[in-house]
Amino acid sequence: MTGLLKHLPWVYLLIVNLVEFFTMYLDKQRAKRGKWRVPESELLFIGLIGGGIGGLLAQQLFHHKTRKLRFYFAFIFGTLVTIAIIYYRYKR
């Protein structure tokens, strides 16, 4: 069991960043088709809890939400959360 717990921070970061990336992709596709959109609050929340890298990558690849500064700030904060998790993991 300790082996799984050892990798839990990496699993969390991978999942939250993939979720953010694909949610941004889905929202962009829906925006193009004029369909129901993912609420901005959800995109921001996922970015803030560690999905910043996925969000920043999706912004650049899909040119989505690039004019909204709050997304940059949320994704940068989420990236700092990622750095903090990695630092805490290796500090011990």
PDB file of C-alpha atoms in Angstrom, residues 22-77:
ATOM      1  CA  PHE A  22      -9.838  18.057 -22.073  1.00  0.00           C
ATOM      2  CA  THR A  23     -12.492  20.238 -20.436  1.00  0.00           C
ATOM      3  CA  MET A  24     -10.969  23.281 -22.128  1.00  0.00           C
ATOM      4  CA  TYR A  25     -10.941  21.362 -25.428  1.00  0.00           C
ATOM      5  CA  LEU A  26     -14.577  20.355 -24.996  1.00  0.00           C
ATOM      6  CA  ASP A  27     -15.574  23.933 -24.163  1.00  0.00           C
ATOM      7  CA  LYS A  28     -13.762  25.249 -27.228  1.00  0.00           C
ATOM      8  CA  GLN A  29     -15.503  22.724 -29.492  1.00  0.00           C
ATOM      9  CA  ARG A  30     -18.884  23.619 -28.019  1.00  0.00           C
ATOM     10  CA  ALA A  31     -18.141  27.319 -28.444  1.00  0.00           C
ATOM     11  CA  LYS A  32     -17.430  26.772 -32.145  1.00  0.00           C
ATOM     12  CA  ARG A  33     -20.762  24.970 -32.581  1.00  0.00           C
ATOM     13  CA  GLY A  34     -22.812  27.391 -30.504  1.00  0.00           C
ATOM     14  CA  LYS A  35     -23.785  24.674 -28.027  1.00  0.00           C
ATOM     15  CA  TRP A  36     -24.020  24.536 -24.229  1.00  0.00           C
ATOM     16  CA  ARG A  37     -20.734  25.592 -22.635  1.00  0.00           C
ATOM     17  CA  VAL A  38     -18.805  24.478 -19.598  1.00  0.00           C
ATOM     18  CA  PRO A  39     -19.286  27.116 -16.867  1.00  0.00           C
ATOM     19  CA  GLU A  40     -16.239  29.345 -16.435  1.00  0.00           C
ATOM     20  CA  SER A  41     -16.359  28.712 -12.691  1.00  0.00           C
ATOM     21  CA  GLU A  42     -15.683  25.013 -13.309  1.00  0.00           C
ATOM     22  CA  LEU A  43     -12.742  25.730 -15.600  1.00  0.00           C
ATOM     23  CA  LEU A  44     -11.296  28.160 -13.067  1.00  0.00           C
ATOM     24  CA  PHE A  45     -11.819  25.784 -10.132  1.00  0.00           C
ATOM     25  CA  ILE A  46     -10.075  22.887 -11.855  1.00  0.00           C
ATOM     26  CA  GLY A  47      -7.207  25.201 -12.745  1.00  0.00           C
ATOM     27  CA  LEU A  48      -6.879  26.455  -9.172  1.00  0.00           C
ATOM     28  CA  ILE A  49      -6.718  22.999  -7.579  1.00  0.00           C
ATOM     29  CA  GLY A  50      -3.663  22.006  -9.567  1.00  0.00           C
ATOM     30  CA  GLY A  51      -4.766  21.912 -13.188  1.00  0.00           C
ATOM     31  CA  GLY A  52      -2.801  25.004 -14.163  1.00  0.00           C
ATOM     32  CA  ILE A  53      -0.357  23.292 -16.485  1.00  0.00           C
ATOM     33  CA  GLY A  54      -3.167  21.571 -18.395  1.00  0.00           C
ATOM     34  CA  GLY A  55      -5.060  24.855 -18.566  1.00  0.00           C
ATOM     35  CA  LEU A  56      -2.102  26.867 -19.832  1.00  0.00           C
ATOM     36  CA  LEU A  57      -1.294  24.221 -22.418  1.00  0.00           C
ATOM     37  CA  ALA A  58      -4.927  24.102 -23.604  1.00  0.00           C
ATOM     38  CA  GLN A  59      -5.064  27.896 -23.807  1.00  0.00           C
ATOM     39  CA  GLN A  60      -2.113  27.955 -26.157  1.00  0.00           C
ATOM     40  CA  LEU A  61      -3.038  24.931 -28.274  1.00  0.00           C
ATOM     41  CA  PHE A  62      -6.739  25.715 -28.684  1.00  0.00           C
ATOM     42  CA  HIS A  63      -6.530  29.541 -28.443  1.00  0.00           C
ATOM     43  CA  HIS A  64      -9.269  29.390 -25.841  1.00  0.00           C
ATOM     44  CA  LYS A  65      -9.872  31.907 -23.039  1.00  0.00           C
ATOM     45  CA  THR A  66      -6.660  33.717 -23.947  1.00  0.00           C
ATOM     46  CA  ARG A  67      -8.159  37.198 -23.570  1.00  0.00           C
ATOM     47  CA  LYS A  68      -9.437  36.613 -20.045  1.00  0.00           C
ATOM     48  CA  LEU A  69      -6.756  37.487 -17.493  1.00  0.00           C
ATOM     49  CA  ARG A  70      -8.511  35.654 -14.678  1.00  0.00           C
ATOM     50  CA  PHE A  71      -7.785  32.390 -16.502  1.00  0.00           C
ATOM     51  CA  TYR A  72      -4.078  33.184 -16.724  1.00  0.00           C
ATOM     52  CA  PHE A  73      -4.010  34.018 -13.021  1.00  0.00           C
ATOM     53  CA  ALA A  74      -5.977  30.890 -12.078  1.00  0.00           C
ATOM     54  CA  PHE A  75      -3.750  28.677 -14.203  1.00  0.00           C
ATOM     55  CA  ILE A  76      -0.566  30.245 -12.886  1.00  0.00           C
ATOM     56  CA  PHE A  77      -1.851  29.742  -9.335  1.00  0.00           C
TER      57      PHE A  77
END
